[in-house]
Amino acid sequence: MALYHLSPDVAASLGISPFYFYENSGDPVELFFILSGFILTYTHPEVSGAEAPAVRQFYFSRFAKIYPIYLLGWIVFAPLVYTNLASLHGHSAGLYARLAFYGVISLALLQAWTPTTATAWNTPGWSLSAEAVFYASFPFLFTFLKNRSVGVLLSLIGACWLFSVIPTLTLSFLPSSLGDAYWLRELVNFTPVLRIGEFIAGICMARLYLSQGLARKFRFDVAAFAALAAAIAVIVLANHLLAKALLFPAFILLLYFLARAAGPLSRWLGSKPMVLLGEASFAFYILHVPLFRYAKMLFPSVATSPVPFLGFLLALTAVSIFSFLSIEKPLCAYLRKAYKTSRSPRSIGQPEHAH
């Protein structure tokens, strides 16, 4: 995703033919949404039954996990939004009205619901706007899907695949004057209700995985590597419609195989350095666009030359790890502890033995 947002000028300077890379590289956010459904199902069995205390705790836990770094990205991006709006509208009342509107709707994680606001603040933040909808629906989806048969779960995954592909397929059949309209493509790409199928498929995959036991085997390691290679090939070589159709099943298989894998690939991904990078990846994702904008102001060559660009990626990785260790992790722990303390019997005026 970072290469998609940051590297086109570097690739051009090296004479690298990207094929369909920049047309399709926004699609791997599907993997993020599928993975989200999978991981939440695996790690939050307490929401079963959608009972109010467990649901409230789940919602607050999600808030504590994502919002501190999301807010950091919002703050870092704010001067860039102000500068951009000032260049377009001057220092008028309209500037401050737009700034307030975009700022509030982004803080509330509502920006993905309209094409004009989806990427108006920190571009990657639109996916968190979609995730907020997924998180809100998760306890009820989890309960509904918990005891479904293998056949039902597989059928639902197929339905989710169709639901994911049909909007893009529909665009290809519209007259070019409409199908190529910016607002319509943004609507298809960003509207949360059109992306929730990917999240539901992740929940279904986790239910299938949990229903089959947790045995891990080497052949799944090999299969995971093959699925990863296939996904990369599709991103680079397939046109957008074909990529949209093929990446969904490739990502589904990749996650399932990785969950069952036992071999060099899975051991490498489970090593301490890779786990740390994975934990810092959210900060990397949220911060890569604004920090790149600032870096280009100070060092224009980071956008066009491979060595400075690589240096920026390394610096961004270091900043992301620091942000995870010093902001995300401690604030998440603090907020979750504060919530549990506030909900304890003593804090709400009940005797400790009360039920």
PDB file of C-alpha atoms in Angstrom, residues 18-323:
ATOM      1  CA  PRO A  18       4.451  -1.065 -13.543  1.00  0.00           C
ATOM      2  CA  PHE A  19       1.977  -2.948 -15.784  1.00  0.00           C
ATOM      3  CA  TYR A  20      -1.270  -2.772 -13.759  1.00  0.00           C
ATOM      4  CA  PHE A  21       0.378  -2.241 -10.366  1.00  0.00           C
ATOM      5  CA  TYR A  22      -0.867   1.301  -9.782  1.00  0.00           C
ATOM      6  CA  GLU A  23      -4.315   0.449 -11.066  1.00  0.00           C
ATOM      7  CA  ASN A  24      -4.688  -2.471  -8.657  1.00  0.00           C
ATOM      8  CA  SER A  25      -2.540  -1.639  -5.655  1.00  0.00           C
ATOM      9  CA  GLY A  26      -5.440  -0.137  -3.766  1.00  0.00           C
ATOM     10  CA  ASP A  27      -7.161  -3.521  -3.817  1.00  0.00           C
ATOM     11  CA  PRO A  28      -5.013  -5.201  -1.131  1.00  0.00           C
ATOM     12  CA  VAL A  29      -7.043  -3.291   1.445  1.00  0.00           C
ATOM     13  CA  GLU A  30      -9.386  -6.268   0.894  1.00  0.00           C
ATOM     14  CA  LEU A  31      -6.777  -8.370   2.667  1.00  0.00           C
ATOM     15  CA  PHE A  32      -6.858  -5.938   5.590  1.00  0.00           C
ATOM     16  CA  PHE A  33     -10.658  -6.192   5.848  1.00  0.00           C
ATOM     17  CA  ILE A  34     -10.714  -9.997   5.520  1.00  0.00           C
ATOM     18  CA  LEU A  35      -7.910 -10.313   8.060  1.00  0.00           C
ATOM     19  CA  SER A  36      -9.782  -8.028  10.439  1.00  0.00           C
ATOM     20  CA  GLY A  37     -12.833 -10.289  10.433  1.00  0.00           C
ATOM     21  CA  PHE A  38     -10.650 -13.375  10.832  1.00  0.00           C
ATOM     22  CA  ILE A  39      -8.559 -12.040  13.721  1.00  0.00           C
ATOM     23  CA  LEU A  40     -11.501 -10.583  15.639  1.00  0.00           C
ATOM     24  CA  THR A  41     -13.363 -13.888  15.430  1.00  0.00           C
ATOM     25  CA  TYR A  42     -10.313 -15.770  16.642  1.00  0.00           C
ATOM     26  CA  THR A  43      -9.449 -13.400  19.498  1.00  0.00           C
ATOM     27  CA  HIS A  44     -12.844 -12.210  20.798  1.00  0.00           C
ATOM     28  CA  PRO A  45     -15.015 -15.249  21.645  1.00  0.00           C
ATOM     29  CA  GLU A  46     -16.427 -13.256  24.574  1.00  0.00           C
ATOM     30  CA  VAL A  47     -18.835 -11.389  22.273  1.00  0.00           C
ATOM     31  CA  SER A  48     -20.800 -14.611  21.682  1.00  0.00           C
ATOM     32  CA  GLY A  49     -24.477 -13.946  22.293  1.00  0.00           C
ATOM     33  CA  ALA A  50     -24.006 -10.199  21.873  1.00  0.00           C
ATOM     34  CA  GLU A  51     -24.489  -9.662  25.631  1.00  0.00           C
ATOM     35  CA  ALA A  52     -24.322  -5.986  26.539  1.00  0.00           C
ATOM     36  CA  PRO A  53     -21.284  -5.966  28.911  1.00  0.00           C
ATOM     37  CA  ALA A  54     -19.138  -8.018  26.522  1.00  0.00           C
ATOM     38  CA  VAL A  55     -20.218  -5.891  23.555  1.00  0.00           C
ATOM     39  CA  ARG A  56     -19.419  -2.637  25.371  1.00  0.00           C
ATOM     40  CA  GLN A  57     -16.025  -3.989  26.373  1.00  0.00           C
ATOM     41  CA  PHE A  58     -15.339  -5.075  22.793  1.00  0.00           C
ATOM     42  CA  TYR A  59     -16.252  -1.643  21.416  1.00  0.00           C
ATOM     43  CA  PHE A  60     -14.038   0.152  23.906  1.00  0.00           C
ATOM     44  CA  SER A  61     -11.211  -2.290  23.298  1.00  0.00           C
ATOM     45  CA  ARG A  62     -11.328  -1.543  19.570  1.00  0.00           C
ATOM     46  CA  PHE A  63     -11.407   2.193  20.266  1.00  0.00           C
ATOM     47  CA  ALA A  64      -8.401   1.923  22.564  1.00  0.00           C
ATOM     48  CA  LYS A  65      -6.494  -0.060  19.943  1.00  0.00           C
ATOM     49  CA  ILE A  66      -7.005   2.117  16.868  1.00  0.00           C
ATOM     50  CA  TYR A  67      -7.838   5.638  17.956  1.00  0.00           C
ATOM     51  CA  PRO A  68      -4.599   6.883  19.562  1.00  0.00           C
ATOM     52  CA  ILE A  69      -2.555   6.302  16.387  1.00  0.00           C
ATOM     53  CA  TYR A  70      -5.441   7.350  14.180  1.00  0.00           C
ATOM     54  CA  LEU A  71      -5.627  10.632  16.113  1.00  0.00           C
ATOM     55  CA  LEU A  72      -1.863  11.066  15.774  1.00  0.00           C
ATOM     56  CA  GLY A  73      -2.190  10.727  12.003  1.00  0.00           C
ATOM     57  CA  TRP A  74      -5.091  13.200  12.029  1.00  0.00           C
ATOM     58  CA  ILE A  75      -2.996  15.774  13.900  1.00  0.00           C
ATOM     59  CA  VAL A  76       0.080  15.286  11.715  1.00  0.00           C
ATOM     60  CA  PHE A  77      -2.021  15.718   8.573  1.00  0.00           C
ATOM     61  CA  ALA A  78      -3.942  18.801   9.780  1.00  0.00           C
ATOM     62  CA  PRO A  79      -1.406  21.437   8.597  1.00  0.00           C
ATOM     63  CA  LEU A  80      -1.345  19.824   5.145  1.00  0.00           C
ATOM     64  CA  VAL A  81      -5.128  20.063   4.851  1.00  0.00           C
ATOM     65  CA  TYR A  82      -5.049  23.692   5.953  1.00  0.00           C
ATOM     66  CA  THR A  83      -2.339  24.578   3.442  1.00  0.00           C
ATOM     67  CA  ASN A  84      -4.122  22.790   0.611  1.00  0.00           C
ATOM     68  CA  LEU A  85      -7.486  24.417   1.350  1.00  0.00           C
ATOM     69  CA  ALA A  86      -5.870  27.846   1.707  1.00  0.00           C
ATOM     70  CA  SER A  87      -4.262  27.482  -1.725  1.00  0.00           C
ATOM     71  CA  LEU A  88      -7.651  26.609  -3.239  1.00  0.00           C
ATOM     72  CA  HIS A  89      -9.961  28.990  -1.394  1.00  0.00           C
ATOM     73  CA  GLY A  90      -7.763  31.652   0.181  1.00  0.00           C
ATOM     74  CA  HIS A  91      -8.047  32.698   3.819  1.00  0.00           C
ATOM     75  CA  SER A  92     -11.797  33.086   3.776  1.00  0.00           C
ATOM     76  CA  ALA A  93     -14.683  31.964   5.927  1.00  0.00           C
ATOM     77  CA  GLY A  94     -15.187  29.114   3.463  1.00  0.00           C
ATOM     78  CA  LEU A  95     -11.707  27.824   4.250  1.00  0.00           C
ATOM     79  CA  TYR A  96     -12.421  27.476   7.948  1.00  0.00           C
ATOM     80  CA  ALA A  97     -15.889  26.043   7.343  1.00  0.00           C
ATOM     81  CA  ARG A  98     -14.424  23.332   5.098  1.00  0.00           C
ATOM     82  CA  LEU A  99     -11.574  22.705   7.531  1.00  0.00           C
ATOM     83  CA  ALA A 100     -14.010  22.274  10.420  1.00  0.00           C
ATOM     84  CA  PHE A 101     -16.322  20.031   8.399  1.00  0.00           C
ATOM     85  CA  TYR A 102     -13.571  17.759   7.101  1.00  0.00           C
ATOM     86  CA  GLY A 103     -11.898  17.690  10.493  1.00  0.00           C
ATOM     87  CA  VAL A 104     -15.007  16.766  12.469  1.00  0.00           C
ATOM     88  CA  ILE A 105     -16.239  14.138  10.027  1.00  0.00           C
ATOM     89  CA  SER A 106     -12.777  12.542   9.998  1.00  0.00           C
ATOM     90  CA  LEU A 107     -12.490  12.600  13.787  1.00  0.00           C
ATOM     91  CA  ALA A 108     -15.882  10.883  13.946  1.00  0.00           C
ATOM     92  CA  LEU A 109     -14.732   8.214  11.443  1.00  0.00           C
ATOM     93  CA  LEU A 110     -17.565   9.073   9.063  1.00  0.00           C
ATOM     94  CA  GLN A 111     -15.510  10.231   6.084  1.00  0.00           C
ATOM     95  CA  ALA A 112     -15.866   7.081   3.953  1.00  0.00           C
ATOM     96  CA  TRP A 113     -19.601   7.606   3.509  1.00  0.00           C
ATOM     97  CA  THR A 114     -19.256  10.307   0.841  1.00  0.00           C
ATOM     98  CA  PRO A 115     -16.855  10.505  -2.125  1.00  0.00           C
ATOM     99  CA  THR A 116     -15.939  14.117  -1.352  1.00  0.00           C
ATOM    100  CA  THR A 117     -14.812  13.389   2.211  1.00  0.00           C
ATOM    101  CA  ALA A 118     -13.360   9.852   1.961  1.00  0.00           C
ATOM    102  CA  THR A 119      -9.796  11.036   1.378  1.00  0.00           C
ATOM    103  CA  ALA A 120     -10.151  14.700   2.306  1.00  0.00           C
ATOM    104  CA  TRP A 121      -8.038  14.336   5.450  1.00  0.00           C
ATOM    105  CA  ASN A 122      -5.426  11.616   5.978  1.00  0.00           C
ATOM    106  CA  THR A 123      -5.950   9.406   2.917  1.00  0.00           C
ATOM    107  CA  PRO A 124      -5.532   5.966   4.589  1.00  0.00           C
ATOM    108  CA  GLY A 125      -8.030   6.964   7.271  1.00  0.00           C
ATOM    109  CA  TRP A 126     -10.985   6.040   5.039  1.00  0.00           C
ATOM    110  CA  SER A 127     -10.371   2.362   5.769  1.00  0.00           C
ATOM    111  CA  LEU A 128     -10.728   3.010   9.519  1.00  0.00           C
ATOM    112  CA  SER A 129     -14.034   4.707   8.752  1.00  0.00           C
ATOM    113  CA  ALA A 130     -15.130   1.446   7.137  1.00  0.00           C
ATOM    114  CA  GLU A 131     -13.670  -0.598   9.996  1.00  0.00           C
ATOM    115  CA  ALA A 132     -15.749   1.407  12.476  1.00  0.00           C
ATOM    116  CA  VAL A 133     -18.865   0.061  10.748  1.00  0.00           C
ATOM    117  CA  PHE A 134     -17.435  -3.451  10.774  1.00  0.00           C
ATOM    118  CA  TYR A 135     -16.614  -3.227  14.481  1.00  0.00           C
ATOM    119  CA  ALA A 136     -20.118  -1.978  15.266  1.00  0.00           C
ATOM    120  CA  SER A 137     -21.669  -4.956  13.488  1.00  0.00           C
ATOM    121  CA  PHE A 138     -19.162  -7.596  14.606  1.00  0.00           C
ATOM    122  CA  PRO A 139     -20.857  -8.843  17.820  1.00  0.00           C
ATOM    123  CA  PHE A 140     -24.077  -9.489  15.911  1.00  0.00           C
ATOM    124  CA  LEU A 141     -22.370 -11.031  12.873  1.00  0.00           C
ATOM    125  CA  PHE A 142     -20.268 -13.220  15.192  1.00  0.00           C
ATOM    126  CA  THR A 143     -23.369 -14.490  16.988  1.00  0.00           C
ATOM    127  CA  PHE A 144     -25.242 -15.110  13.741  1.00  0.00           C
ATOM    128  CA  LEU A 145     -22.356 -17.029  12.150  1.00  0.00           C
ATOM    129  CA  LYS A 146     -21.051 -18.924  15.166  1.00  0.00           C
ATOM    130  CA  ASN A 147     -22.871 -22.222  14.729  1.00  0.00           C
ATOM    131  CA  ARG A 148     -23.311 -22.272  10.957  1.00  0.00           C
ATOM    132  CA  SER A 149     -22.410 -25.414   9.039  1.00  0.00           C
ATOM    133  CA  VAL A 150     -19.405 -25.674   6.739  1.00  0.00           C
ATOM    134  CA  GLY A 151     -21.698 -25.590   3.718  1.00  0.00           C
ATOM    135  CA  VAL A 152     -23.410 -22.405   4.870  1.00  0.00           C
ATOM    136  CA  LEU A 153     -20.093 -20.704   5.639  1.00  0.00           C
ATOM    137  CA  LEU A 154     -18.650 -21.600   2.229  1.00  0.00           C
ATOM    138  CA  SER A 155     -21.820 -20.366   0.536  1.00  0.00           C
ATOM    139  CA  LEU A 156     -21.618 -17.087   2.435  1.00  0.00           C
ATOM    140  CA  ILE A 157     -17.989 -16.620   1.390  1.00  0.00           C
ATOM    141  CA  GLY A 158     -19.070 -17.096  -2.228  1.00  0.00           C
ATOM    142  CA  ALA A 159     -21.883 -14.576  -1.762  1.00  0.00           C
ATOM    143  CA  CYS A 160     -19.449 -12.104  -0.189  1.00  0.00           C
ATOM    144  CA  TRP A 161     -17.132 -12.517  -3.172  1.00  0.00           C
ATOM    145  CA  LEU A 162     -19.984 -11.686  -5.553  1.00  0.00           C
ATOM    146  CA  PHE A 163     -21.007  -8.735  -3.397  1.00  0.00           C
ATOM    147  CA  SER A 164     -17.431  -7.463  -3.565  1.00  0.00           C
ATOM    148  CA  VAL A 165     -17.069  -7.859  -7.335  1.00  0.00           C
ATOM    149  CA  ILE A 166     -20.486  -6.749  -8.612  1.00  0.00           C
ATOM    150  CA  PRO A 167     -20.067  -2.978  -7.993  1.00  0.00           C
ATOM    151  CA  THR A 168     -16.800  -2.882  -9.983  1.00  0.00           C
ATOM    152  CA  LEU A 169     -18.304  -5.148 -12.645  1.00  0.00           C
ATOM    153  CA  THR A 170     -21.289  -2.813 -12.920  1.00  0.00           C
ATOM    154  CA  LEU A 171     -19.002   0.154 -13.562  1.00  0.00           C
ATOM    155  CA  SER A 172     -17.477  -1.657 -16.537  1.00  0.00           C
ATOM    156  CA  PHE A 173     -20.910  -1.967 -18.199  1.00  0.00           C
ATOM    157  CA  LEU A 174     -21.910   1.661 -17.723  1.00  0.00           C
ATOM    158  CA  PRO A 175     -21.325   4.268 -20.449  1.00  0.00           C
ATOM    159  CA  SER A 176     -17.785   5.592 -20.128  1.00  0.00           C
ATOM    160  CA  SER A 177     -19.076   9.066 -19.261  1.00  0.00           C
ATOM    161  CA  LEU A 178     -20.648   7.560 -16.135  1.00  0.00           C
ATOM    162  CA  GLY A 179     -18.483   4.525 -15.445  1.00  0.00           C
ATOM    163  CA  ASP A 180     -15.346   6.684 -15.400  1.00  0.00           C
ATOM    164  CA  ALA A 181     -16.920   9.384 -13.230  1.00  0.00           C
ATOM    165  CA  TYR A 182     -14.672  10.135 -10.268  1.00  0.00           C
ATOM    166  CA  TRP A 183     -17.506  10.338  -7.729  1.00  0.00           C
ATOM    167  CA  LEU A 184     -18.982   6.987  -8.754  1.00  0.00           C
ATOM    168  CA  ARG A 185     -15.658   5.159  -8.598  1.00  0.00           C
ATOM    169  CA  GLU A 186     -14.948   6.711  -5.210  1.00  0.00           C
ATOM    170  CA  LEU A 187     -18.394   5.614  -4.038  1.00  0.00           C
ATOM    171  CA  VAL A 188     -17.688   2.019  -5.086  1.00  0.00           C
ATOM    172  CA  ASN A 189     -14.196   2.000  -3.603  1.00  0.00           C
ATOM    173  CA  PHE A 190     -14.895   3.593  -0.224  1.00  0.00           C
ATOM    174  CA  THR A 191     -18.530   3.173   0.899  1.00  0.00           C
ATOM    175  CA  PRO A 192     -18.422   0.890   3.981  1.00  0.00           C
ATOM    176  CA  VAL A 193     -21.615  -1.001   3.154  1.00  0.00           C
ATOM    177  CA  LEU A 194     -20.080  -2.089  -0.165  1.00  0.00           C
ATOM    178  CA  ARG A 195     -16.942  -3.374   1.598  1.00  0.00           C
ATOM    179  CA  ILE A 196     -18.507  -5.250   4.513  1.00  0.00           C
ATOM    180  CA  GLY A 197     -18.638  -8.494   2.513  1.00  0.00           C
ATOM    181  CA  GLU A 198     -14.857  -8.746   2.821  1.00  0.00           C
ATOM    182  CA  PHE A 199     -15.110  -8.465   6.606  1.00  0.00           C
ATOM    183  CA  ILE A 200     -17.914 -11.052   6.778  1.00  0.00           C
ATOM    184  CA  ALA A 201     -15.856 -13.445   4.643  1.00  0.00           C
ATOM    185  CA  GLY A 202     -13.040 -13.138   7.185  1.00  0.00           C
ATOM    186  CA  ILE A 203     -15.426 -14.105   9.991  1.00  0.00           C
ATOM    187  CA  CYS A 204     -16.617 -17.103   7.976  1.00  0.00           C
ATOM    188  CA  MET A 205     -13.040 -18.183   7.287  1.00  0.00           C
ATOM    189  CA  ALA A 206     -12.220 -18.031  10.987  1.00  0.00           C
ATOM    190  CA  ARG A 207     -15.284 -20.134  11.805  1.00  0.00           C
ATOM    191  CA  LEU A 208     -14.171 -22.729   9.222  1.00  0.00           C
ATOM    192  CA  TYR A 209     -10.649 -22.719  10.628  1.00  0.00           C
ATOM    193  CA  LEU A 210     -11.813 -23.129  14.229  1.00  0.00           C
ATOM    194  CA  SER A 211     -14.234 -25.896  13.286  1.00  0.00           C
ATOM    195  CA  GLN A 212     -11.430 -27.985  11.771  1.00  0.00           C
ATOM    196  CA  GLY A 213      -9.039 -27.962  14.709  1.00  0.00           C
ATOM    197  CA  LEU A 214      -5.752 -26.128  15.027  1.00  0.00           C
ATOM    198  CA  ALA A 215      -3.371 -28.709  13.523  1.00  0.00           C
ATOM    199  CA  ARG A 216      -0.607 -27.027  11.517  1.00  0.00           C
ATOM    200  CA  LYS A 217       1.209 -28.702   8.628  1.00  0.00           C
ATOM    201  CA  PHE A 218       4.087 -27.929   6.278  1.00  0.00           C
ATOM    202  CA  ARG A 219       2.019 -28.316   3.130  1.00  0.00           C
ATOM    203  CA  PHE A 220      -0.012 -25.278   4.132  1.00  0.00           C
ATOM    204  CA  ASP A 221       3.215 -23.289   4.346  1.00  0.00           C
ATOM    205  CA  VAL A 222       3.922 -24.151   0.714  1.00  0.00           C
ATOM    206  CA  ALA A 223       0.333 -23.367  -0.254  1.00  0.00           C
ATOM    207  CA  ALA A 224       0.518 -19.998   1.511  1.00  0.00           C
ATOM    208  CA  PHE A 225       3.634 -19.073  -0.447  1.00  0.00           C
ATOM    209  CA  ALA A 226       1.891 -20.058  -3.687  1.00  0.00           C
ATOM    210  CA  ALA A 227      -1.200 -17.982  -2.779  1.00  0.00           C
ATOM    211  CA  LEU A 228       1.000 -14.986  -1.968  1.00  0.00           C
ATOM    212  CA  ALA A 229       2.867 -15.308  -5.275  1.00  0.00           C
ATOM    213  CA  ALA A 230      -0.452 -15.606  -7.134  1.00  0.00           C
ATOM    214  CA  ALA A 231      -1.832 -12.480  -5.440  1.00  0.00           C
ATOM    215  CA  ILE A 232       1.273 -10.459  -6.346  1.00  0.00           C
ATOM    216  CA  ALA A 233       1.094 -11.684  -9.949  1.00  0.00           C
ATOM    217  CA  VAL A 234      -2.564 -10.673 -10.180  1.00  0.00           C
ATOM    218  CA  ILE A 235      -1.844  -7.181  -8.819  1.00  0.00           C
ATOM    219  CA  VAL A 236       0.918  -6.621 -11.361  1.00  0.00           C
ATOM    220  CA  LEU A 237      -0.419  -8.405 -14.452  1.00  0.00           C
ATOM    221  CA  ALA A 238      -4.240  -8.395 -14.387  1.00  0.00           C
ATOM    222  CA  ASN A 239      -6.520  -5.546 -15.427  1.00  0.00           C
ATOM    223  CA  HIS A 240      -8.568  -3.967 -12.662  1.00  0.00           C
ATOM    224  CA  LEU A 241     -11.777  -5.947 -13.157  1.00  0.00           C
ATOM    225  CA  LEU A 242      -9.959  -9.284 -13.365  1.00  0.00           C
ATOM    226  CA  ALA A 243      -7.829  -8.375 -10.353  1.00  0.00           C
ATOM    227  CA  LYS A 244     -10.935  -7.493  -8.373  1.00  0.00           C
ATOM    228  CA  ALA A 245     -12.383 -10.915  -9.162  1.00  0.00           C
ATOM    229  CA  LEU A 246      -9.206 -12.903  -8.425  1.00  0.00           C
ATOM    230  CA  LEU A 247      -7.687 -11.161  -5.412  1.00  0.00           C
ATOM    231  CA  PHE A 248     -10.588 -11.911  -3.070  1.00  0.00           C
ATOM    232  CA  PRO A 249     -10.224 -15.724  -3.318  1.00  0.00           C
ATOM    233  CA  ALA A 250      -6.418 -15.412  -3.343  1.00  0.00           C
ATOM    234  CA  PHE A 251      -6.504 -13.482  -0.064  1.00  0.00           C
ATOM    235  CA  ILE A 252      -9.020 -15.896   1.468  1.00  0.00           C
ATOM    236  CA  LEU A 253      -6.773 -18.850   0.659  1.00  0.00           C
ATOM    237  CA  LEU A 254      -3.637 -17.004   1.779  1.00  0.00           C
ATOM    238  CA  LEU A 255      -5.051 -16.328   5.240  1.00  0.00           C
ATOM    239  CA  TYR A 256      -6.412 -19.844   5.667  1.00  0.00           C
ATOM    240  CA  PHE A 257      -3.140 -21.442   4.585  1.00  0.00           C
ATOM    241  CA  LEU A 258      -1.094 -19.170   6.840  1.00  0.00           C
ATOM    242  CA  ALA A 259      -3.321 -20.043   9.795  1.00  0.00           C
ATOM    243  CA  ARG A 260      -2.649 -23.747   9.171  1.00  0.00           C
ATOM    244  CA  ALA A 261       1.000 -23.413   8.109  1.00  0.00           C
ATOM    245  CA  ALA A 262       4.028 -24.922   9.820  1.00  0.00           C
ATOM    246  CA  GLY A 263       7.256 -24.310   7.930  1.00  0.00           C
ATOM    247  CA  PRO A 264       9.926 -21.716   7.050  1.00  0.00           C
ATOM    248  CA  LEU A 265       7.456 -19.059   5.888  1.00  0.00           C
ATOM    249  CA  SER A 266       5.257 -19.283   8.969  1.00  0.00           C
ATOM    250  CA  ARG A 267       8.301 -19.418  11.285  1.00  0.00           C
ATOM    251  CA  TRP A 268       9.757 -16.326   9.600  1.00  0.00           C
ATOM    252  CA  LEU A 269       6.465 -14.450   9.916  1.00  0.00           C
ATOM    253  CA  GLY A 270       6.275 -15.517  13.565  1.00  0.00           C
ATOM    254  CA  SER A 271       9.817 -14.382  14.417  1.00  0.00           C
ATOM    255  CA  LYS A 272      10.220 -11.514  16.889  1.00  0.00           C
ATOM    256  CA  PRO A 273      11.379  -8.916  14.324  1.00  0.00           C
ATOM    257  CA  MET A 274       8.478  -9.726  11.995  1.00  0.00           C
ATOM    258  CA  VAL A 275       5.974  -9.682  14.860  1.00  0.00           C
ATOM    259  CA  LEU A 276       7.271  -6.250  15.892  1.00  0.00           C
ATOM    260  CA  LEU A 277       6.969  -4.991  12.311  1.00  0.00           C
ATOM    261  CA  GLY A 278       3.457  -6.393  12.157  1.00  0.00           C
ATOM    262  CA  GLU A 279       2.528  -4.629  15.387  1.00  0.00           C
ATOM    263  CA  ALA A 280       3.981  -1.363  14.050  1.00  0.00           C
ATOM    264  CA  SER A 281       2.307  -1.751  10.645  1.00  0.00           C
ATOM    265  CA  PHE A 282      -0.802   0.163  11.699  1.00  0.00           C
ATOM    266  CA  ALA A 283       1.285   3.204  12.617  1.00  0.00           C
ATOM    267  CA  PHE A 284       3.208   2.771   9.348  1.00  0.00           C
ATOM    268  CA  TYR A 285      -0.066   2.727   7.420  1.00  0.00           C
ATOM    269  CA  ILE A 286      -1.553   5.764   9.146  1.00  0.00           C
ATOM    270  CA  LEU A 287       1.601   7.886   9.034  1.00  0.00           C
ATOM    271  CA  HIS A 288       3.110   7.073   5.637  1.00  0.00           C
ATOM    272  CA  VAL A 289       1.153   9.617   3.573  1.00  0.00           C
ATOM    273  CA  PRO A 290       1.528  12.705   5.803  1.00  0.00           C
ATOM    274  CA  LEU A 291       5.182  12.036   6.626  1.00  0.00           C
ATOM    275  CA  PHE A 292       5.969  11.545   2.950  1.00  0.00           C
ATOM    276  CA  ARG A 293       4.380  14.915   2.165  1.00  0.00           C
ATOM    277  CA  TYR A 294       6.611  16.596   4.738  1.00  0.00           C
ATOM    278  CA  ALA A 295       9.665  14.675   3.544  1.00  0.00           C
ATOM    279  CA  LYS A 296       9.075  15.877  -0.039  1.00  0.00           C
ATOM    280  CA  MET A 297       9.019  19.480   1.176  1.00  0.00           C
ATOM    281  CA  LEU A 298      12.398  19.073   2.866  1.00  0.00           C
ATOM    282  CA  PHE A 299      14.018  16.599   0.478  1.00  0.00           C
ATOM    283  CA  PRO A 300      12.283  16.592  -2.931  1.00  0.00           C
ATOM    284  CA  SER A 301      14.469  13.725  -4.159  1.00  0.00           C
ATOM    285  CA  VAL A 302      12.686  11.220  -1.871  1.00  0.00           C
ATOM    286  CA  ALA A 303       9.857  11.190  -4.421  1.00  0.00           C
ATOM    287  CA  THR A 304      12.014  10.594  -7.475  1.00  0.00           C
ATOM    288  CA  SER A 305      15.260   8.879  -6.510  1.00  0.00           C
ATOM    289  CA  PRO A 306      15.476   5.293  -5.219  1.00  0.00           C
ATOM    290  CA  VAL A 307      18.168   5.788  -2.562  1.00  0.00           C
ATOM    291  CA  PRO A 308      16.471   8.706  -0.751  1.00  0.00           C
ATOM    292  CA  PHE A 309      13.153   6.898  -1.133  1.00  0.00           C
ATOM    293  CA  LEU A 310      14.569   3.780   0.511  1.00  0.00           C
ATOM    294  CA  GLY A 311      16.005   5.969   3.252  1.00  0.00           C
ATOM    295  CA  PHE A 312      12.565   7.453   3.841  1.00  0.00           C
ATOM    296  CA  LEU A 313      10.997   3.989   4.117  1.00  0.00           C
ATOM    297  CA  LEU A 314      13.589   2.971   6.693  1.00  0.00           C
ATOM    298  CA  ALA A 315      13.050   6.174   8.658  1.00  0.00           C
ATOM    299  CA  LEU A 316       9.280   5.686   8.456  1.00  0.00           C
ATOM    300  CA  THR A 317       9.674   2.142   9.770  1.00  0.00           C
ATOM    301  CA  ALA A 318      11.684   3.431  12.733  1.00  0.00           C
ATOM    302  CA  VAL A 319       9.094   6.138  13.459  1.00  0.00           C
ATOM    303  CA  SER A 320       6.320   3.550  13.223  1.00  0.00           C
ATOM    304  CA  ILE A 321       8.032   1.206  15.683  1.00  0.00           C
ATOM    305  CA  PHE A 322       8.623   4.127  18.060  1.00  0.00           C
ATOM    306  CA  SER A 323       4.962   5.203  17.740  1.00  0.00           C
TER     307      SER A 323
END
